[in-house]
Coordinates of C-alpha atoms and ligand atoms in Angstrom, one line a residue:
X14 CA -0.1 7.3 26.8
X15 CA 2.4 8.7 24.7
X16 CA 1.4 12.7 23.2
X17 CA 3.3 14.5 20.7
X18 CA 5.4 17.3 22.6
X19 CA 5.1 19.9 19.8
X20 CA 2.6 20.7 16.8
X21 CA 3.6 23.3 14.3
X22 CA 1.1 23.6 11.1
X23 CA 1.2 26.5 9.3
X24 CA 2.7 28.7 6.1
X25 CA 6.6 28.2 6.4
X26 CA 6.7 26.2 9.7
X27 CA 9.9 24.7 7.9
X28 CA 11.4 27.4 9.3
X29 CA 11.0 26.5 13.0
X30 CA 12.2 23.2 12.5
X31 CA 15.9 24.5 14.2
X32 CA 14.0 25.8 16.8
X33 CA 11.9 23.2 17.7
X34 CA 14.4 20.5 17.9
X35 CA 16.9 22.3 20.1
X36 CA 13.7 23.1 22.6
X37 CA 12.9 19.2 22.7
X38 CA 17.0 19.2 24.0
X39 CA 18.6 18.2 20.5
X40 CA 21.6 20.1 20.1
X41 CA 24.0 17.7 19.1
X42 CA 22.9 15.3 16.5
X43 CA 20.4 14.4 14.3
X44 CA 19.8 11.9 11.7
X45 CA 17.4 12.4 8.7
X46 CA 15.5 9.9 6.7
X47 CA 13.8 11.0 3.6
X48 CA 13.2 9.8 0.1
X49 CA 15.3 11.3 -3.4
X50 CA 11.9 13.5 -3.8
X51 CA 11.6 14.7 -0.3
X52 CA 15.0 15.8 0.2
X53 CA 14.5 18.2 -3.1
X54 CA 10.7 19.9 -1.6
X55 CA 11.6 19.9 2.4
X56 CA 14.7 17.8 3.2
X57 CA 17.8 20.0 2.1
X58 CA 16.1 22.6 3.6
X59 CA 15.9 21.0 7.1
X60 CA 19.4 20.0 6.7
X61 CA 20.8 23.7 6.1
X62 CA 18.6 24.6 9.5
X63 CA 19.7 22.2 12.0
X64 CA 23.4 22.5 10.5
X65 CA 22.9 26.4 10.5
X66 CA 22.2 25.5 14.1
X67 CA 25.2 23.6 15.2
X68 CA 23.5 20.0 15.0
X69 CA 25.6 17.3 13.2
X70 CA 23.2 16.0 10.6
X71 CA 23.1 12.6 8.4
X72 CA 21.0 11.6 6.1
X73 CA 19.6 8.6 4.8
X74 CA 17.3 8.2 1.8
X75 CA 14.9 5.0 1.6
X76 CA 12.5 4.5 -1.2
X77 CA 10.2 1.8 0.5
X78 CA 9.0 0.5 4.0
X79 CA 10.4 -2.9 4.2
X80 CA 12.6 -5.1 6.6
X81 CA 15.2 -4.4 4.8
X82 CA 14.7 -0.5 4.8
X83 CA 14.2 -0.6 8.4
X84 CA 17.1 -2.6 9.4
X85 CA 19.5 -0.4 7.2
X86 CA 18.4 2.8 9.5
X87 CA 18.5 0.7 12.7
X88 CA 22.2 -0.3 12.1
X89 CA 22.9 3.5 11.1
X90 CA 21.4 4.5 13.8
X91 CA 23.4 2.1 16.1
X92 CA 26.5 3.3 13.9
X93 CA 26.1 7.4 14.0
X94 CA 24.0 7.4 17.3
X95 CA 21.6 10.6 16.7
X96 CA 19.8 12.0 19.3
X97 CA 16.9 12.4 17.2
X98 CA 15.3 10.6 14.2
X99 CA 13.5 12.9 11.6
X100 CA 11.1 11.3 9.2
X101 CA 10.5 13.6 6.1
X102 CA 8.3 12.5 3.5
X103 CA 4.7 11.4 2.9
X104 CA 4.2 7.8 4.2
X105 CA 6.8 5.2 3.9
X106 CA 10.1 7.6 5.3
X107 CA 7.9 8.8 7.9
X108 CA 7.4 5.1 8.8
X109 CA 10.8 3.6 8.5
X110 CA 11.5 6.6 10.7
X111 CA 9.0 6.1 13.2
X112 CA 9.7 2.1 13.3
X113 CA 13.5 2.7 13.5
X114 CA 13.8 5.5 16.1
X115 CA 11.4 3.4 18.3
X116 CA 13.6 0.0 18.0
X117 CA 16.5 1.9 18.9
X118 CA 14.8 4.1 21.3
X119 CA 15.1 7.2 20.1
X120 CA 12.7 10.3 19.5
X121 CA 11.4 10.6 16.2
X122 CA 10.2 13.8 14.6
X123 CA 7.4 13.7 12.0
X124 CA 8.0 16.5 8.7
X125 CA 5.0 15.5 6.0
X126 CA 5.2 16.6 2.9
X127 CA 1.8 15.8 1.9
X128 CA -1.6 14.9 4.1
X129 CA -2.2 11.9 2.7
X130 CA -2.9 9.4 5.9
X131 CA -3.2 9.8 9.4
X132 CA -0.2 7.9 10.0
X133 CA 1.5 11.3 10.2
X134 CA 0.9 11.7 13.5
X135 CA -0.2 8.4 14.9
X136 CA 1.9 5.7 16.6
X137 CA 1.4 3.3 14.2
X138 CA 3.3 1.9 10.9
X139 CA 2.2 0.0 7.6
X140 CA 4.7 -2.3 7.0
X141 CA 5.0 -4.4 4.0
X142 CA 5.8 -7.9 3.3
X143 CA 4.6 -9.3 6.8
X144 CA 2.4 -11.6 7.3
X145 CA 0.0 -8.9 8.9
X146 CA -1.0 -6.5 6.1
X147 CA -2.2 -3.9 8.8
X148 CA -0.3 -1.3 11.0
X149 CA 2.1 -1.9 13.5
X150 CA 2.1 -0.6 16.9
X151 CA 5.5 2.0 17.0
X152 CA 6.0 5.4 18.9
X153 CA 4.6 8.5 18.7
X154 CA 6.5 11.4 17.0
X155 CA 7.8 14.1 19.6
X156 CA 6.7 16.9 17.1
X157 CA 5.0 17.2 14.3
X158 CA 6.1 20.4 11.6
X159 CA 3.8 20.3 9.2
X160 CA 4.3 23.5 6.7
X161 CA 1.2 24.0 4.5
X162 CA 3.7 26.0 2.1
X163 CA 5.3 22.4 1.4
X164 CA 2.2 20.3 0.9
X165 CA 0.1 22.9 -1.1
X166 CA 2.3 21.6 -4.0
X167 CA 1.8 17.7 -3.2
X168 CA -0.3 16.2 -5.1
X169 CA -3.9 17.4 -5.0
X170 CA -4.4 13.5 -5.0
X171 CA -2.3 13.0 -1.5
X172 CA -4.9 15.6 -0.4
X173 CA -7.5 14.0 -1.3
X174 CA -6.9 10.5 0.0
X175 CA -6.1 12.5 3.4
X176 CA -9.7 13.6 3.8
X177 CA -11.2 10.4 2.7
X178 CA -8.8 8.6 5.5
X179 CA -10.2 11.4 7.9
X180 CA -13.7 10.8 6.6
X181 CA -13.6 6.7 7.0
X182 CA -13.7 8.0 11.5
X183 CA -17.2 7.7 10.7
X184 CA -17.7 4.2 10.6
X185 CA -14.0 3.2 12.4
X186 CA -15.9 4.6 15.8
X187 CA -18.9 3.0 15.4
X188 CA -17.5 -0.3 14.4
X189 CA -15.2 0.3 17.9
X190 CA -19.0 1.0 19.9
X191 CA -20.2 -2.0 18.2
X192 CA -17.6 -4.0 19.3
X193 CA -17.4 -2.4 23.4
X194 CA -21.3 -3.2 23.3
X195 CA -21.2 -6.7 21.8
X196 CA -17.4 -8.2 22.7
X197 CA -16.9 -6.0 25.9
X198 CA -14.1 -4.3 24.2
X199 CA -12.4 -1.6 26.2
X200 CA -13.7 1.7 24.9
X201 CA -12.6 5.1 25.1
X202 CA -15.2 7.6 24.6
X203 CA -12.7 10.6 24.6
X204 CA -10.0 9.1 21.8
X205 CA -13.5 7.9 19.8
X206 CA -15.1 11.8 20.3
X207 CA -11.6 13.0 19.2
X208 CA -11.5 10.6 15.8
X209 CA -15.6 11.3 15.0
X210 CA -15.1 15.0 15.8
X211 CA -12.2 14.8 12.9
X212 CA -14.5 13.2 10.7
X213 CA -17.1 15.7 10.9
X214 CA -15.1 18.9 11.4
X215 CA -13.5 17.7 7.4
X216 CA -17.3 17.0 6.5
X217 CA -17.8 20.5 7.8
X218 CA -15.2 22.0 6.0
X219 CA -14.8 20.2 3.0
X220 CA -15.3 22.9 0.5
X221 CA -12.5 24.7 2.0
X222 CA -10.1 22.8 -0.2
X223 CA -11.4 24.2 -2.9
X224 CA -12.6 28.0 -2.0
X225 CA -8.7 28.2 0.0
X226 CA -6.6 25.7 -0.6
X227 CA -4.0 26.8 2.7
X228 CA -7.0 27.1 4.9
X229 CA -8.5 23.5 3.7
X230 CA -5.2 21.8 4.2
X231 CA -4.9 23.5 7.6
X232 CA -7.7 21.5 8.6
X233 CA -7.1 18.4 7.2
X234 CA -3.9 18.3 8.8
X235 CA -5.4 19.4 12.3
X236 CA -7.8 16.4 11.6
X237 CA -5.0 14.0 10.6
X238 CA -3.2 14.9 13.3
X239 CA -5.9 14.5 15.6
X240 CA -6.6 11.2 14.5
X241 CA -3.1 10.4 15.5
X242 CA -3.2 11.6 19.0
X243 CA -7.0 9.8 19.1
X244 CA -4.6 6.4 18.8
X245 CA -2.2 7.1 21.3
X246 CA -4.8 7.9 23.6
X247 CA -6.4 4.9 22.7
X248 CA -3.0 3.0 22.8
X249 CA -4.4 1.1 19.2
X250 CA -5.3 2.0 16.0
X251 CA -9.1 1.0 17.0
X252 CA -10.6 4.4 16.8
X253 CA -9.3 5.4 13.2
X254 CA -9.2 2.2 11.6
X255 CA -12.4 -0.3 11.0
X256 CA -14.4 -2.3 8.6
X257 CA -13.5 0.2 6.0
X258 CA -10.0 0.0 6.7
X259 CA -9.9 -3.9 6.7
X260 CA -11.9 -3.2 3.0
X261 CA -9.0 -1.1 2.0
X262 CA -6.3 -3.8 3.8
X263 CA -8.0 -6.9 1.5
X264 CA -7.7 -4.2 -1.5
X265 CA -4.3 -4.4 -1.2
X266 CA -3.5 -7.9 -1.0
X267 CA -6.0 -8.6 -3.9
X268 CA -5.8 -5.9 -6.6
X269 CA -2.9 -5.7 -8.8
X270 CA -2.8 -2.0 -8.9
X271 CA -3.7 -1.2 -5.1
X272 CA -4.8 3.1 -4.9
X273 CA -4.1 5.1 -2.0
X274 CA -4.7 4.2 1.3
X275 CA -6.8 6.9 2.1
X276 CA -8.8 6.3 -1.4
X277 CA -10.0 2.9 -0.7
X278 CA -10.5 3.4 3.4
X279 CA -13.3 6.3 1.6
X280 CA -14.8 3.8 -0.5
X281 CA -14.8 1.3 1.5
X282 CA -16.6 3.9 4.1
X283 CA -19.3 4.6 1.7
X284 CA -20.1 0.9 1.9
X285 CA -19.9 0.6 5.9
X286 CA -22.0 3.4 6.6
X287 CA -24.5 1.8 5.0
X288 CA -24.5 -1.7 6.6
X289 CA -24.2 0.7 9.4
X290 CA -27.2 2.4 8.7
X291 CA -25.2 6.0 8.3
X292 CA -26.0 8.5 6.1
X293 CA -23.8 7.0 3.3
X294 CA -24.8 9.4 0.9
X295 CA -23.3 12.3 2.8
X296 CA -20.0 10.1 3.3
X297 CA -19.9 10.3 -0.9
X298 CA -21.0 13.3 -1.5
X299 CA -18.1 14.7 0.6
X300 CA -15.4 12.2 -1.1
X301 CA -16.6 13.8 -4.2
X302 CA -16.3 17.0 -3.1
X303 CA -12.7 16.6 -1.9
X304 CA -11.9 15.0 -5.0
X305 CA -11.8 11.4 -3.8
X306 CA -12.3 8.6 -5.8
X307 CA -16.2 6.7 -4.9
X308 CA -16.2 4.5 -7.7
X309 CA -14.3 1.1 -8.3
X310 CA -14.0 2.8 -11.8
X311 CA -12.3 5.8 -10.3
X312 CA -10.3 3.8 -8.0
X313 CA -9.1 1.9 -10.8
X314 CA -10.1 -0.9 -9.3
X315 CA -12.0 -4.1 -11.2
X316 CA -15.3 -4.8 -9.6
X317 CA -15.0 -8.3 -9.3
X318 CA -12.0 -6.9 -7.0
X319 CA -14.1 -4.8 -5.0
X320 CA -16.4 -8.0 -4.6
X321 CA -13.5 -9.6 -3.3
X322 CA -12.5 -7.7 -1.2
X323 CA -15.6 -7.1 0.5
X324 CA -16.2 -10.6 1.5
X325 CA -12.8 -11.1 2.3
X326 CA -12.3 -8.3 4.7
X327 CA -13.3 -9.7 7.6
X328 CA -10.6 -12.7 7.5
X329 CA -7.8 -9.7 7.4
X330 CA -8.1 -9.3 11.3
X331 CA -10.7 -11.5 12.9
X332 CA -9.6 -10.1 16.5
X333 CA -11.2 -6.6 15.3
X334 CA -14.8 -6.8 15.7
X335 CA -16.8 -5.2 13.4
X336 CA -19.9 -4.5 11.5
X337 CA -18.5 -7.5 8.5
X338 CA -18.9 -9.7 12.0
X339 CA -22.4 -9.1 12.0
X340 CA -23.4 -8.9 8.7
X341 CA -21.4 -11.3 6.9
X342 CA -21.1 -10.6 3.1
X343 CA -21.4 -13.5 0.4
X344 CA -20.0 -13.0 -3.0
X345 CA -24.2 -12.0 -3.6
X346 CA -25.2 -9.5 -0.6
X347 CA -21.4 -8.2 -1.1
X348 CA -22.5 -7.4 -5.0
X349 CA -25.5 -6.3 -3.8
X350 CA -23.6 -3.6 -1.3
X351 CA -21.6 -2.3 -3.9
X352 CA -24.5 -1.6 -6.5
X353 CA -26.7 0.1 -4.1
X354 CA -24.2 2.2 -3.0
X355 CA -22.4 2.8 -6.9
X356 CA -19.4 1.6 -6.2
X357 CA -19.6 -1.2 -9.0
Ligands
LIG17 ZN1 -6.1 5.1 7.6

């Protein structure tokens, strides 16, 4: 089991960041990888620090999360030899980062600049153009710095899409106790506590986002983060990512204009939790409070997409049991799903 060493969220935690790395034992080098955005909101900054510390720092800026991005870092990190990788950004540095460091075995620090997905904290990576459109098994980050000062100005939509990827816990755990009770899957009650108590803690505190903003993202990122360390414990993504994941996974391979991550994952979680017999009204009724999209019409999404995807879902991973094993949708009863629950 691989745990984060340090957790810094907070108002200016950016400022730490020198601290922090030369208490993990990096005084020597470090290598950054950010995107051309990043490195104007956070990255500069954490460059001045760890120079301003006596760290020799190189950067790298990547604008995707493909093979090719990934095996540019690796040979730069073979090349400069850093002691440390940090990933700053939202998603796709934080993941060529994470992937990177860990082929080349090196520590990786995680520095988001928004709350958008739980992958700021977990051990796993989306990578596209494999063959698998699901996330990768990688390293955990070292530290996570997460300064609410910096991702107050993301995007209320990264924001969002964070709580609805904290939300979609809900029916990730039960499909994971569905699958321990019917397959004999290996289930960890702690890591699956730790991802529903997330879920419900965001549920809880939903209209924080709104009443105060620094508080509300606070939380969220407690809760993200939290769903990270729920899949190291769990050594899989299998707490934090189910049925409504591989909905948001078959989104992406069929829609020409995929949303967020986090967007579909919520509406795909309205539509679990009620083949799972949840309360799926709650589960919408807090997207919309956070601001998430619950509609294929919000999502941008055409329904005939949405239909799609549903009865397609289950073919994106057939090793991960699920509710879509038990109740397989037709193009009709998938139709049917999305009415009841006004998606389409
Ligand atoms: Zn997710």
């Amino acid at each position: 089991m691989q745990l984060p060493r340090e957790v810094v969220v907070g108002n200016n935690t950016l400022d730490q960041i020198g601290a922090i790395t030369k208490r993990l034992g990096f005084s020597d080098s470090a290598m950054i990888v950010m995107g051309p955005k990043t490195m104007e909101v956070a990255g500069r900054k954490v460059m001045d620090i760890l120079k301003a510390e006596g760290l020799k720092v190189d950067h790298l800026v990547v604008t995707s999360c493909n093979i090719k991005d990934i095996v540019f870092v690796e040979d730069k990190i073979d090349e400069l030899k850093p002691q440390v990788v940090l990933g700053i950004g939202g998603g796709t540095k934080i993941d060529v980062a994470k992937i990177s460091a860990s082929h080349k075995d090196r520590p990786f620090i995680s520095v988001p600049t928004t709350a958008s997905h739980d992958g700021i904290a977990s051990p796993l990576v989306s990578l596209k153009g494999l063959d698998k459109p699901y996330s990768l098994m990688a390293q955990s980050p070292m530290a996570i710095v997460a300064d609410t000062n910096v991702i107050i100005n993301s995007s209320p939509r990264f924001t969002a899409s964070g709580c609805a990827d904290v939300i979609s816990k809900l029916t990730s755990v039960r499909d994971w106790k569905l699958a321990h009770e019917v397959m004999d899957e290996y289930y960890g009650e702690y890591a699956a506590n730790l991802a529903l108590m997330s879920a419900r803690l965001m549920i809880k505190n939903a209209q924080l986002l709104t009443t105060d903003m620094e508080q509300g993202l606070r939380v969220l990122l407690e809760a993200l983060i939290s769903c990270g360390v729920a899949m190291s414990i769990a050594g899989s993504s299998r707490p934090c990512s189910g049925s409504e994941h591989l909905f948001g996974h078959a989104l992406d391979q069929i829609a020409p204009k995929p949303a967020m991550h986090g967007e579909q994952c919520g509406v795909g979680t309205i539509m679990m939790a009620r083949l799972h017999n949840i309360n799926w009204r709650q589960v919408r009724d807090t997207l919309k409070r956070v601001g998430a999209p619950t509609t294929a019409q919000e999502l941008g999404i055409e329904k005939e997409h949405i239909v799609e995807a549903l009865v397609r879902a289950q073919e994106i991973r057939p090793d991960r049991y699920t509710i879509l094993d038990e109740r397989t949708l037709t193009p009709e009863t998938a139709k049917t799903l999305a009415k009841t629950t006004g998606v389409i």
